[in-house]
Coordinates of C-alpha atoms and ligand atoms in Angstrom, one line a residue:
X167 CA 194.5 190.9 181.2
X168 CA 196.7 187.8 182.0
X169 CA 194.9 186.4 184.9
X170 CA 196.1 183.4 187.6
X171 CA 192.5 181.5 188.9
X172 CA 193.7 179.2 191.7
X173 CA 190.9 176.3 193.2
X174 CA 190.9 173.6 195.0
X175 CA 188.3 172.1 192.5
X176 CA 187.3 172.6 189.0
X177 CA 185.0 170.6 186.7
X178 CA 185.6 168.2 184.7
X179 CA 188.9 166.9 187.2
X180 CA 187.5 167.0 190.1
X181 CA 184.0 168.2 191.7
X182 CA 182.9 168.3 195.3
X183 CA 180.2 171.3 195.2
X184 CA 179.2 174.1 192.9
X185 CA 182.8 175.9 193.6
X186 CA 184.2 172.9 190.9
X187 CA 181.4 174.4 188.3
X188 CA 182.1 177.9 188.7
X189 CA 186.1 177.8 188.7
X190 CA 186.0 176.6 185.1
X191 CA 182.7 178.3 183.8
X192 CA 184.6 181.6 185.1
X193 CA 188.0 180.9 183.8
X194 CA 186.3 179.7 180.3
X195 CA 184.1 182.7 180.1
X196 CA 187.2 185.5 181.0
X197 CA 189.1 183.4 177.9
X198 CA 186.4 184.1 175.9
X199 CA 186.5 188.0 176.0
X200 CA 189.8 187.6 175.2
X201 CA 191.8 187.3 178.4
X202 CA 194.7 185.0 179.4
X203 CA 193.7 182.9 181.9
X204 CA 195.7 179.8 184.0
X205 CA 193.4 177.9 186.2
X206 CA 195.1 176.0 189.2
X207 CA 194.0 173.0 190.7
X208 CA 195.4 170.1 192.4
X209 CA 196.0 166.7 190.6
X210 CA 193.7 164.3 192.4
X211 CA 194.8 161.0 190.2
X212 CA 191.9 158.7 191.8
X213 CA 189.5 161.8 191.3
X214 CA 190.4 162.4 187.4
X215 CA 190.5 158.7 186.8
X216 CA 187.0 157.9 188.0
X217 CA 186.2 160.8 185.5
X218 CA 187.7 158.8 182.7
X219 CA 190.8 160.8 182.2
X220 CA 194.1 158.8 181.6
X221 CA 197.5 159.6 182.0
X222 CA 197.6 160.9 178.0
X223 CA 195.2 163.4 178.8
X224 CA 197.6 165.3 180.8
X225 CA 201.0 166.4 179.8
X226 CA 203.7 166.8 182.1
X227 CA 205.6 170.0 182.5
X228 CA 209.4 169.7 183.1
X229 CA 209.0 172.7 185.5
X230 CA 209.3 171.2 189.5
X231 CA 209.2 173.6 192.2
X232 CA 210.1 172.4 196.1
X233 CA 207.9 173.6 198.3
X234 CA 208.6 174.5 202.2
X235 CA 205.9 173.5 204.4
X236 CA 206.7 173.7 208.4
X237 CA 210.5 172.2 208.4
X238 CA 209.6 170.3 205.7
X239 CA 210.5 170.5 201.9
X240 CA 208.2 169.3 199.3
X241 CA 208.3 169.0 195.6
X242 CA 205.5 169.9 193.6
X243 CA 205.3 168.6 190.0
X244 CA 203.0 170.3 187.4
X245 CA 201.0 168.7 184.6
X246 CA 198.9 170.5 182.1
X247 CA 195.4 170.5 180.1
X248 CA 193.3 171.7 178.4
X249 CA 188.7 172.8 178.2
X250 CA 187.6 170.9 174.7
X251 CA 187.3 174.9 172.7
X252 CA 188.7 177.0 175.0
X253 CA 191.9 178.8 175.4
X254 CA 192.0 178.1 179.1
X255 CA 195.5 176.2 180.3
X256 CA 195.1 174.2 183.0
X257 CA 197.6 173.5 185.3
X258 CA 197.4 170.5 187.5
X259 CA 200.0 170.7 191.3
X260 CA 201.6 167.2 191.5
X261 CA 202.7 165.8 194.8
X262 CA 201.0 162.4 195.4
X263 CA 201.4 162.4 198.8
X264 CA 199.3 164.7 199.7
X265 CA 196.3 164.6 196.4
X266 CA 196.4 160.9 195.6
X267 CA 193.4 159.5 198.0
X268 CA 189.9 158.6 197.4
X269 CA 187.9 161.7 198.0
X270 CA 189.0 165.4 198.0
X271 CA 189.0 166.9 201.2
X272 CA 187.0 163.9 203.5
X273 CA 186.3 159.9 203.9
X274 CA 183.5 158.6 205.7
X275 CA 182.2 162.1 207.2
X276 CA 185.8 162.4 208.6
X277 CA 188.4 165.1 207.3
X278 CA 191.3 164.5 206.3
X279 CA 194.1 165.4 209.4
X280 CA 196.6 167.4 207.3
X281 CA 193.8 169.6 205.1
X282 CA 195.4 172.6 206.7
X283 CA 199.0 171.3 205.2
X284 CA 197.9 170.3 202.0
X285 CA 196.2 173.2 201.1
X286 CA 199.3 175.5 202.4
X287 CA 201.3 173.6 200.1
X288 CA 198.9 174.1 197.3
X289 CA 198.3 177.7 197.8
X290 CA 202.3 178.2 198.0
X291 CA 202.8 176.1 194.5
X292 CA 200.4 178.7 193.2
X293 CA 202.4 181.0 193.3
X294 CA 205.7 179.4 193.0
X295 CA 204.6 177.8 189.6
X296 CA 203.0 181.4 188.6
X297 CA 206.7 183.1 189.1
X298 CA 208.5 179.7 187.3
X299 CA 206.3 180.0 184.7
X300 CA 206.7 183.9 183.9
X301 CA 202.9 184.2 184.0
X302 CA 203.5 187.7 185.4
X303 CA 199.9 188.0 186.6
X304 CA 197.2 191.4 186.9
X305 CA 195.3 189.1 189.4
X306 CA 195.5 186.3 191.4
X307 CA 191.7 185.4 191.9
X308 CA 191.8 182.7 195.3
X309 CA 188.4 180.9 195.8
X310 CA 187.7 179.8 199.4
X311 CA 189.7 178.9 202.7
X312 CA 191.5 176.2 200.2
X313 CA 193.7 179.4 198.5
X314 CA 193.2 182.1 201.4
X315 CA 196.6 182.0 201.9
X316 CA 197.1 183.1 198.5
X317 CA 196.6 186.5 198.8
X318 CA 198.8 187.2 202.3
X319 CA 201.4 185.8 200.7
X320 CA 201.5 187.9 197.8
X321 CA 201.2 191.0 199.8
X322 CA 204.1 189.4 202.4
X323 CA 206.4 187.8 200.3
X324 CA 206.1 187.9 196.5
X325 CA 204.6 192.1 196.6
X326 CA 208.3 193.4 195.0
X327 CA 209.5 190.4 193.4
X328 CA 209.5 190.5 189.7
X329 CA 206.4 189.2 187.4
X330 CA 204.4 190.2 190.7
X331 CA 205.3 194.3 191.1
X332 CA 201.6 194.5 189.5
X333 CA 199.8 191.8 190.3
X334 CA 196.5 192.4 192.6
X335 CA 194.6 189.8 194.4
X336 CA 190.6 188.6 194.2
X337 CA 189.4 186.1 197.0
X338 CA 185.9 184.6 196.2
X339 CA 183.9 183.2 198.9
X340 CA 182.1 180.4 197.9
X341 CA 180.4 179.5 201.2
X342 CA 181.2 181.3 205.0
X343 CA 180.3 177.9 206.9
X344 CA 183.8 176.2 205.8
X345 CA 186.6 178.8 206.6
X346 CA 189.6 176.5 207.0
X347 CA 190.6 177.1 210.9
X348 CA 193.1 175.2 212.7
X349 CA 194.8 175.5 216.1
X350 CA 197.8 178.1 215.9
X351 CA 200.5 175.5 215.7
X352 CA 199.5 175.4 212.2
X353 CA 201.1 178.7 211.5
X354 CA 204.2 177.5 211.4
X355 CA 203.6 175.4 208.5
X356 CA 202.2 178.9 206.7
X357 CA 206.3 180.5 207.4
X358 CA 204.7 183.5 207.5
X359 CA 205.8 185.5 211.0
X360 CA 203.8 184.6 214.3
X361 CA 203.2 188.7 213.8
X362 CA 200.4 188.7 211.8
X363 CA 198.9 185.9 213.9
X364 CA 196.6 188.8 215.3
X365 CA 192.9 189.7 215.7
X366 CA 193.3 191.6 212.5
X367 CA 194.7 189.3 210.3
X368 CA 195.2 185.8 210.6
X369 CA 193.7 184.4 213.9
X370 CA 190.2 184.1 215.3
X371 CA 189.8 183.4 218.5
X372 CA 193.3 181.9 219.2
X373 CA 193.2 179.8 216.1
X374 CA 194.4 180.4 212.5
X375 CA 191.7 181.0 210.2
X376 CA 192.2 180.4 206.3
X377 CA 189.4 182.0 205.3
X378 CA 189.6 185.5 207.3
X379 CA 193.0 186.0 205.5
X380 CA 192.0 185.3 202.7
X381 CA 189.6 188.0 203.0
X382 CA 192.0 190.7 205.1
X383 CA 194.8 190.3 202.4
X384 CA 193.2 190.4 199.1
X385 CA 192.6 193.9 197.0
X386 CA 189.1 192.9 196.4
X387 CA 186.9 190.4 197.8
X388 CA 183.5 189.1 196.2
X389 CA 180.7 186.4 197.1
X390 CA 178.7 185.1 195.1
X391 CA 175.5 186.7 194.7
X392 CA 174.5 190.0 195.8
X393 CA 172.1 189.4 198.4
X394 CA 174.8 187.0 200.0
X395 CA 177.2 190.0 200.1
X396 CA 174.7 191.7 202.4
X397 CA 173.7 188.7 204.5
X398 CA 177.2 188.0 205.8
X399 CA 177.7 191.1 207.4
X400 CA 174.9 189.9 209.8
X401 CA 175.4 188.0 212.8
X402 CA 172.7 185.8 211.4
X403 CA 174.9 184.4 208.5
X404 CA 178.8 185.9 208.7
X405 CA 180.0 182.4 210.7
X406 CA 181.6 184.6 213.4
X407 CA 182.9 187.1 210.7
X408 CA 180.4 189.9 210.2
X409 CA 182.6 192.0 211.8
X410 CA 185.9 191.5 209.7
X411 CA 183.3 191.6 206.4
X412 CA 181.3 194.6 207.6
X413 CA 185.2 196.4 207.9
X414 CA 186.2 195.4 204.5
X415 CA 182.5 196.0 203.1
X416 CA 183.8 199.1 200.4
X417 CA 186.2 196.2 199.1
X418 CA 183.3 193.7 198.7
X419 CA 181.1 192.6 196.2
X420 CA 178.6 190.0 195.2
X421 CA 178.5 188.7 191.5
X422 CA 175.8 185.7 190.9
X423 CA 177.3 182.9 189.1
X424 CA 176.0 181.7 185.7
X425 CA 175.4 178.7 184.0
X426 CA 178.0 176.7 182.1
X427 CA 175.8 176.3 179.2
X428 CA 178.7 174.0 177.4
X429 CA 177.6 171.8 180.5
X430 CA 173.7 172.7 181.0
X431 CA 171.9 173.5 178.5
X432 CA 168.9 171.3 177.7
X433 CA 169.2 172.1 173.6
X434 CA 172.8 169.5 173.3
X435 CA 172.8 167.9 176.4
X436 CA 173.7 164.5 175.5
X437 CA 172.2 163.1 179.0
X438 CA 168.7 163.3 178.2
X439 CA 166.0 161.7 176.2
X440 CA 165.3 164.6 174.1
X441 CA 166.9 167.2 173.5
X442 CA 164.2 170.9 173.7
X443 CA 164.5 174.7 174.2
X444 CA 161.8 177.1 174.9
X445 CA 159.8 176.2 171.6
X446 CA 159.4 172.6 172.2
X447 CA 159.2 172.5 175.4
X448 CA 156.5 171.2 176.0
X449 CA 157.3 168.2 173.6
X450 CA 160.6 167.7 174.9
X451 CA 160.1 167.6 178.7
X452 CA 157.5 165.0 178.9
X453 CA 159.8 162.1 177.4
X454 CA 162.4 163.2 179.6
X455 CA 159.5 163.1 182.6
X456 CA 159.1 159.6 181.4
X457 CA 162.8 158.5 180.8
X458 CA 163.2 159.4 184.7
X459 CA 160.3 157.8 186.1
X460 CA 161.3 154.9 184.5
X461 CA 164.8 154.7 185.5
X462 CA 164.0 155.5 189.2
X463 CA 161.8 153.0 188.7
X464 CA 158.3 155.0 189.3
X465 CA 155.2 154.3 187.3
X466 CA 155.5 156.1 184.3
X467 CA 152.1 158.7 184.9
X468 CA 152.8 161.9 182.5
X469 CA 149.8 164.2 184.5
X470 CA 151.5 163.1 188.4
X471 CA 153.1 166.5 189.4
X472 CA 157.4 165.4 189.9
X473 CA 158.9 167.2 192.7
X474 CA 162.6 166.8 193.6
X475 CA 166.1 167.9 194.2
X476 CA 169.9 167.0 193.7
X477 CA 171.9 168.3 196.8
X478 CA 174.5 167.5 199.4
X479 CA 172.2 166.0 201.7
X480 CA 173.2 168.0 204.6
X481 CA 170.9 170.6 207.4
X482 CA 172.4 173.6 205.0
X483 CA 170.3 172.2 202.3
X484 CA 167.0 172.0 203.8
X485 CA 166.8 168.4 204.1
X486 CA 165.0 167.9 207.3
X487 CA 162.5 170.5 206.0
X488 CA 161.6 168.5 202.9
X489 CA 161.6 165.1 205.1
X490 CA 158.9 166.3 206.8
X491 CA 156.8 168.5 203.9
X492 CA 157.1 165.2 202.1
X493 CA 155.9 162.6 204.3
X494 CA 152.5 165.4 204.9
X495 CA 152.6 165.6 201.0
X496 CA 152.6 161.8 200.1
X497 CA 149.2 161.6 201.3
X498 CA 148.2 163.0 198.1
X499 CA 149.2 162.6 194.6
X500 CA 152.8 163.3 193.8
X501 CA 155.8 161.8 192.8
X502 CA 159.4 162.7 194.4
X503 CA 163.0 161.9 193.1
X504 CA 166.2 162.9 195.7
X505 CA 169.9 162.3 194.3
X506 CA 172.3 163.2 196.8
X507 CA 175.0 162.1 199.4
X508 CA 175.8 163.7 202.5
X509 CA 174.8 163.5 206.5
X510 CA 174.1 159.3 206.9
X511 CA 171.0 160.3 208.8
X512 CA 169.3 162.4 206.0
X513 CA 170.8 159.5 203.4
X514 CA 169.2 156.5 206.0
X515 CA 165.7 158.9 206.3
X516 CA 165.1 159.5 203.0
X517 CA 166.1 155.8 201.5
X518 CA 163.9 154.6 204.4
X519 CA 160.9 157.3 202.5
X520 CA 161.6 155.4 199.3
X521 CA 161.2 151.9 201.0
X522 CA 157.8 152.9 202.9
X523 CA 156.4 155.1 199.4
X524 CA 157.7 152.7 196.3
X525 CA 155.5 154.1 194.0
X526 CA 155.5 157.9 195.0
X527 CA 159.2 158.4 196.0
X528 CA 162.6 157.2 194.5
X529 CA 165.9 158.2 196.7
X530 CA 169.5 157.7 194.9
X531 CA 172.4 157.9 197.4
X532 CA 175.2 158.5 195.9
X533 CA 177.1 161.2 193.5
X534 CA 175.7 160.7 189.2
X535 CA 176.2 163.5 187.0
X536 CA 174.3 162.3 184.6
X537 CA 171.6 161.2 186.4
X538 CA 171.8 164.9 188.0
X539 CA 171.1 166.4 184.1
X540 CA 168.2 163.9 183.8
X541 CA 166.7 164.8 187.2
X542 CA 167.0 168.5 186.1
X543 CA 165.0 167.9 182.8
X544 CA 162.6 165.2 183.8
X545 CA 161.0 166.6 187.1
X546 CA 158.5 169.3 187.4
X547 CA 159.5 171.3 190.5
X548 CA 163.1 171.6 191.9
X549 CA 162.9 171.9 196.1
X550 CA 165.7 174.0 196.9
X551 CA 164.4 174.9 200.5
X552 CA 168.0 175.5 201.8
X553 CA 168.7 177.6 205.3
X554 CA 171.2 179.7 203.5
X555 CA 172.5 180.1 200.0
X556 CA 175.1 181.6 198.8
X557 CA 174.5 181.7 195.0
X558 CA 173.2 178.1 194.4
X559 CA 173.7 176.7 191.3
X560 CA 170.9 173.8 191.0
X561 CA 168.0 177.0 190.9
X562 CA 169.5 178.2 187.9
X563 CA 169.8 175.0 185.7
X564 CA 166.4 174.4 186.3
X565 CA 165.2 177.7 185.4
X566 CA 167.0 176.9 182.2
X567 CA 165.7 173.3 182.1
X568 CA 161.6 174.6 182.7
X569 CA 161.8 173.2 186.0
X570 CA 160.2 175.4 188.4
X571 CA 162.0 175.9 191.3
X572 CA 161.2 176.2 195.3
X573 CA 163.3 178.2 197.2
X574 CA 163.6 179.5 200.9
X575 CA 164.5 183.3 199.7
X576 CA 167.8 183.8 200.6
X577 CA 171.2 184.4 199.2
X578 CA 171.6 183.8 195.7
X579 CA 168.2 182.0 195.7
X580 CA 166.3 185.3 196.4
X581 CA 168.5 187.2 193.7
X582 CA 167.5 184.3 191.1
X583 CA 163.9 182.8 191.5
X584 CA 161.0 185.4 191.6
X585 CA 157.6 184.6 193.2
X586 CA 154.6 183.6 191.8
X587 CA 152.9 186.5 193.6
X588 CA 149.4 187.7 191.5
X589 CA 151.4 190.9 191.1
X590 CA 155.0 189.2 189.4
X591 CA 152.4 186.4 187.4
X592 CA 151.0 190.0 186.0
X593 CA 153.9 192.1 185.5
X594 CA 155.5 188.6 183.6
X595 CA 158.4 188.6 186.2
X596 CA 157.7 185.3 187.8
X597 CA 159.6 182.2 187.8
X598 CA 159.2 180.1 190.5
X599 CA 157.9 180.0 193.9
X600 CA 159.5 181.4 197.0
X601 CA 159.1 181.3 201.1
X602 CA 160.6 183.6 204.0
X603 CA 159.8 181.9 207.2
X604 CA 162.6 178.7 207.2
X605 CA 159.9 176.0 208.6
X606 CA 158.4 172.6 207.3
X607 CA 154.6 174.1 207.9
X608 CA 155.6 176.8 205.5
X609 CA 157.7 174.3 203.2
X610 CA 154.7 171.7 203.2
X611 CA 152.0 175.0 202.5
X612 CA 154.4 176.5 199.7
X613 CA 154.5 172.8 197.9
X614 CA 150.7 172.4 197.8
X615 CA 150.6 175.7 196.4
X616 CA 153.2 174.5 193.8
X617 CA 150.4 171.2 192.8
X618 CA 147.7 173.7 192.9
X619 CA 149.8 175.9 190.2
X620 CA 151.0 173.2 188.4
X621 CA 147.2 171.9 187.9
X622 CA 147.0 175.0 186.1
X623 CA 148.5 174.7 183.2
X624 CA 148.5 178.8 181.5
X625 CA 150.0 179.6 184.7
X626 CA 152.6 176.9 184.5
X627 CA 153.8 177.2 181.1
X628 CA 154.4 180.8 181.8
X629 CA 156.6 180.3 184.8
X630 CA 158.6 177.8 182.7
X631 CA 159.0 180.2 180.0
X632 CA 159.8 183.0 181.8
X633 CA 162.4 181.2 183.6
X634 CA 164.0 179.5 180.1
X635 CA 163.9 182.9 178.1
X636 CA 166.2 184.4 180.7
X637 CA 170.3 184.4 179.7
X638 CA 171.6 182.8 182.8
X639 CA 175.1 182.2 181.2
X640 CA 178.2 183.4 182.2
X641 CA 178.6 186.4 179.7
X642 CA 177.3 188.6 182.3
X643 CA 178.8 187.1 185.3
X644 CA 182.1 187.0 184.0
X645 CA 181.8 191.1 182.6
X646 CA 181.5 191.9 186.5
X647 CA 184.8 190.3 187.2
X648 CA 186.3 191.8 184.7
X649 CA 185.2 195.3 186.5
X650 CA 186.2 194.1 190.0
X651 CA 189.5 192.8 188.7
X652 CA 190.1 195.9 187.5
X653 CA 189.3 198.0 190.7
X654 CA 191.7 195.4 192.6
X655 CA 194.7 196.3 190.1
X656 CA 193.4 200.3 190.7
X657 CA 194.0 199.6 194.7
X658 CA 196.9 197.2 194.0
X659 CA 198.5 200.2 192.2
X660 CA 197.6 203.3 195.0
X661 CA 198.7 200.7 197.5
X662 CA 202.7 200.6 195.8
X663 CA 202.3 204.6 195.1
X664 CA 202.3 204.8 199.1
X665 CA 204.8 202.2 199.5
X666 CA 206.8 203.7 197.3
X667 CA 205.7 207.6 198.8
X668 CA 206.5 206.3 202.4
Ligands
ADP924 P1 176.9 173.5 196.9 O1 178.2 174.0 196.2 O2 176.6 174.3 198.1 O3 177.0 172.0 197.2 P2 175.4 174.3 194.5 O4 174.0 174.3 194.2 O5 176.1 175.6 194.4 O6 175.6 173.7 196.0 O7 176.2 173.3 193.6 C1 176.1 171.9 193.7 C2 176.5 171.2 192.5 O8 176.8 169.9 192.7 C3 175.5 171.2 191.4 O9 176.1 171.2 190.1 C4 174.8 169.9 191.6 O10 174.1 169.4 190.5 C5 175.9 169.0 192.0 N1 175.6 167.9 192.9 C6 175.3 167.9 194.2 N2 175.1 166.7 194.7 C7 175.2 165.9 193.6 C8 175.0 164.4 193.4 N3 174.7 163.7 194.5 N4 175.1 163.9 192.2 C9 175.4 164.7 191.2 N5 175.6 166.1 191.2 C10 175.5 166.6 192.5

């Protein structure tokens, strides 16, 4: 299949969020089976250059498209890379005006004022590039409100042209709570008719809504776990669009993400202070435990149970849950670690735990991938307590890092972590520990269970290896797109049949 993935983000160039990980883990894995894949991304220069890439890492492509974006005409300039061993290409839309700045999409908690018009113009070089290029697509696969124009434009403008007359569209969404709306002005700088600015399509509630078209014009739609896939048809978690999902439900389908395991795999990853896999360990994780509590600057105590997370420090996430578990739980002995950046007052409350608990906590504002690898190997238990889910990436690397992990069982947490219920300890499907009811009681009841466990260490040891023996790689993941792709060029097909029949 030749395939077209188009995201806003995609590891190693540039990386808000878990959407950066599974854009090139998914495009890397569909090469791998053998399929021709082009990943789209922006060029963020100040993002790629704090990753250490230089201008001779890119190559520029003579190919310039000019985009039209309200009256406006822009040019977009392509560059071009490539994954160390893989056949993906990657090609990178140029137009400084709108990618060159510090941060991807926000500065200082604020957005940027023209997201709406930089993402348009993205989602429009997409597909201008793809028809320049020749790619001649099956699918376009579009990943959040970034690309959700992606798919209406297809079906409006490029269905009949040529390289396209096959082509079928896949919108992934990542998360429901960012859906890209803007007031309706904005539609002009889509030039797609005021027409289908309608209930239907392209506006909710009198504004235009990235994210619902995405989801009305693509063949297929998917989310990221399966349990996600049901919950957004609620009220409860569909952000206003239950309804438009629950409609579209035959074309929708949840797929759980895997783990890059060129990036996470605790056998070669280069960030840690030894390197183990199921047979060593418990060898391996202790100097890691050690190398941690050292760096965050914690007494070095191998027997202190090491709770902790890495997260957008944000509601979503859990984080005024854990603030209060943990100031209940420092009364006894444990050790925390929290890496993340995110809502000031979670960043001020939880550097302020670290001031008042010096010995017991260690808080690290800021964004450090490799700290985030060492964090994953060296603590014990990974909180994970987050409101809602939709896949959740962290869970899984520490299942494949024997940390255990804490969730709040929803979304792609309650499709990945099984509880350490006398019944799954028996039946050998446990792997972590898991809570319903979203409240810090519950949180602080579910962690002293976790000590309690840990203390044990025949029960500990087999929640680490039942959670390292699983595959959590992509192989699977990727399979399943392959099979929803497929449907989509099935529908994409039937759809020009009664074009063609009409
Ligand atoms: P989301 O995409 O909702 O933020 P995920 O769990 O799906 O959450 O993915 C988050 C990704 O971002 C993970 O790879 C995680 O390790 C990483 N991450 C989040 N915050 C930080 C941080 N402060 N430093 C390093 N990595 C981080």
């Amino acid at each position: 299949m030749k395939i077209v993935v188009a995201s806003s983000e995609a590891i190693p160039f540039a990386k808000t969020g878990g959407l950066a990980d599974v854009a090139s883990a998914l495009s890397k894995a569909l090469a791998e089976a053998g399929h021709e894949v082009s990943l789209f991304l922006p060029y963020y220069p100040q993002s790629t250059a704090k990753r250490g890439f230089t201008s001779q890492d890119f190559e520029a492509c003579p190919e310039k498209v000019t985009i039209s974006v309200g009256s406006k005409d822009v040019e977009a300039g392509l560059l071009k890379a490539k994954f160390p061993d893989s056949k993906v290409t990657v090609y990178l839309v140029d137009q400084p005006r709108y990618f060159d700045r510090p941060e991807l999409y926000h500065e200082q908690g604020r957005d940027y004022q023209d997201n709406c018009e930089r993402y348009i113009f993205f989602s429009r070089a997409v597909l201008a590039f793809t028809e320049k290029l020749n790619l001649q697509p099956d699918v376009i696969h579009a990943n959040d409100w970034q690309t959700g124009l992606i798919p209406a434009l297809l079906k409006i403008e490029y269905q009949q042209r040529p390289g396209f007359e096959k082509t079928a569209s896949v919108f992934t969404i990542h998360n429901m709570a960012f859906q890209g709306q803007y007031w309706h002005w904005d539609m002009l700088l889509t030039g797609i008719d005021w027409k289908y600015f309608n209930r239907h399509q392209m506006e909710f509630f009198g504004q235009l809504n990235l994210l619902k078209t995405g989801i009305v014009f693509s063949d297929m739609i998917t989310t990221v776990s399966p349990t996600y896939a049901k919950e957004i048809r609620t009220e409860q978690f569909g952000y206003g669009l239950h309804g438009v999902l629950d409609s579209h439900s035959d074309h929708l389908v949840g797929i759980l993400n895997g783990v890059d395991t060129s990036e996470w795999n605790p056998e070669i990853d280069p960030h840690l202070a030894a390197n183990y896999n199921e047979n060593s360990v418990l060898e391996g994780k202790p100097l890691c435990k050690a190398a941690l509590q050292e760096r965050m600057g914690l007494p070095q105590r191998p027997d202190v149970p090491l709770f902790g997370t890495i997260s957008r420090m944000t509601d979503q996430k859990g984080f005024s849950l854990i603030l209060d578990a943990a100031e209940n739980l420092l009364a006894s002995d444990v050790q925390m670690i929290f890496l993340g950046t995110g809502d000031p007052y979670h960043e001020a409350s939880f550097t302020d735990l670290s001031k008042r608990f010096p010995d017991q906590v260690a808080t690290y504002v800021g964004f450090d991938e490799t700290l985030a690898h060492q964090i994953e190997a060296g603590l014990d238990l990974f909180m994970m307590p987050s409101q809602f889910e939709p896949c959740g990436l962290n869970q899984m690397y520490s299942l494949s890092y024997g940390t255990v992990p804490l969730v709040h069982e929803v979304g792609g947490l309650a499709d990945s972590v099984v509880d350490a219920s006398e019944k799954n300890l028996e039946n050998g499907t446990a792997n972590g520990l898991s809570f319903w009811h979203f409240d810090a009681t519950v949180l602080y009841r579910q962690m002293r269970r976790a000590m309690e466990m840990y203390a044990d260490k025949q029960i500990w040891n087999q929640l680490i290896q039942t959670g390292m023996t699983k595959d959590w790689s992509w192989t699977h993941s990727a399979q399943n797109y392959l099979s929803v792709y497929q449907r989509a060029c099935i529908l994409r097909n039937q759809n020009n049949e009664s074009v063609s029949a009409s």
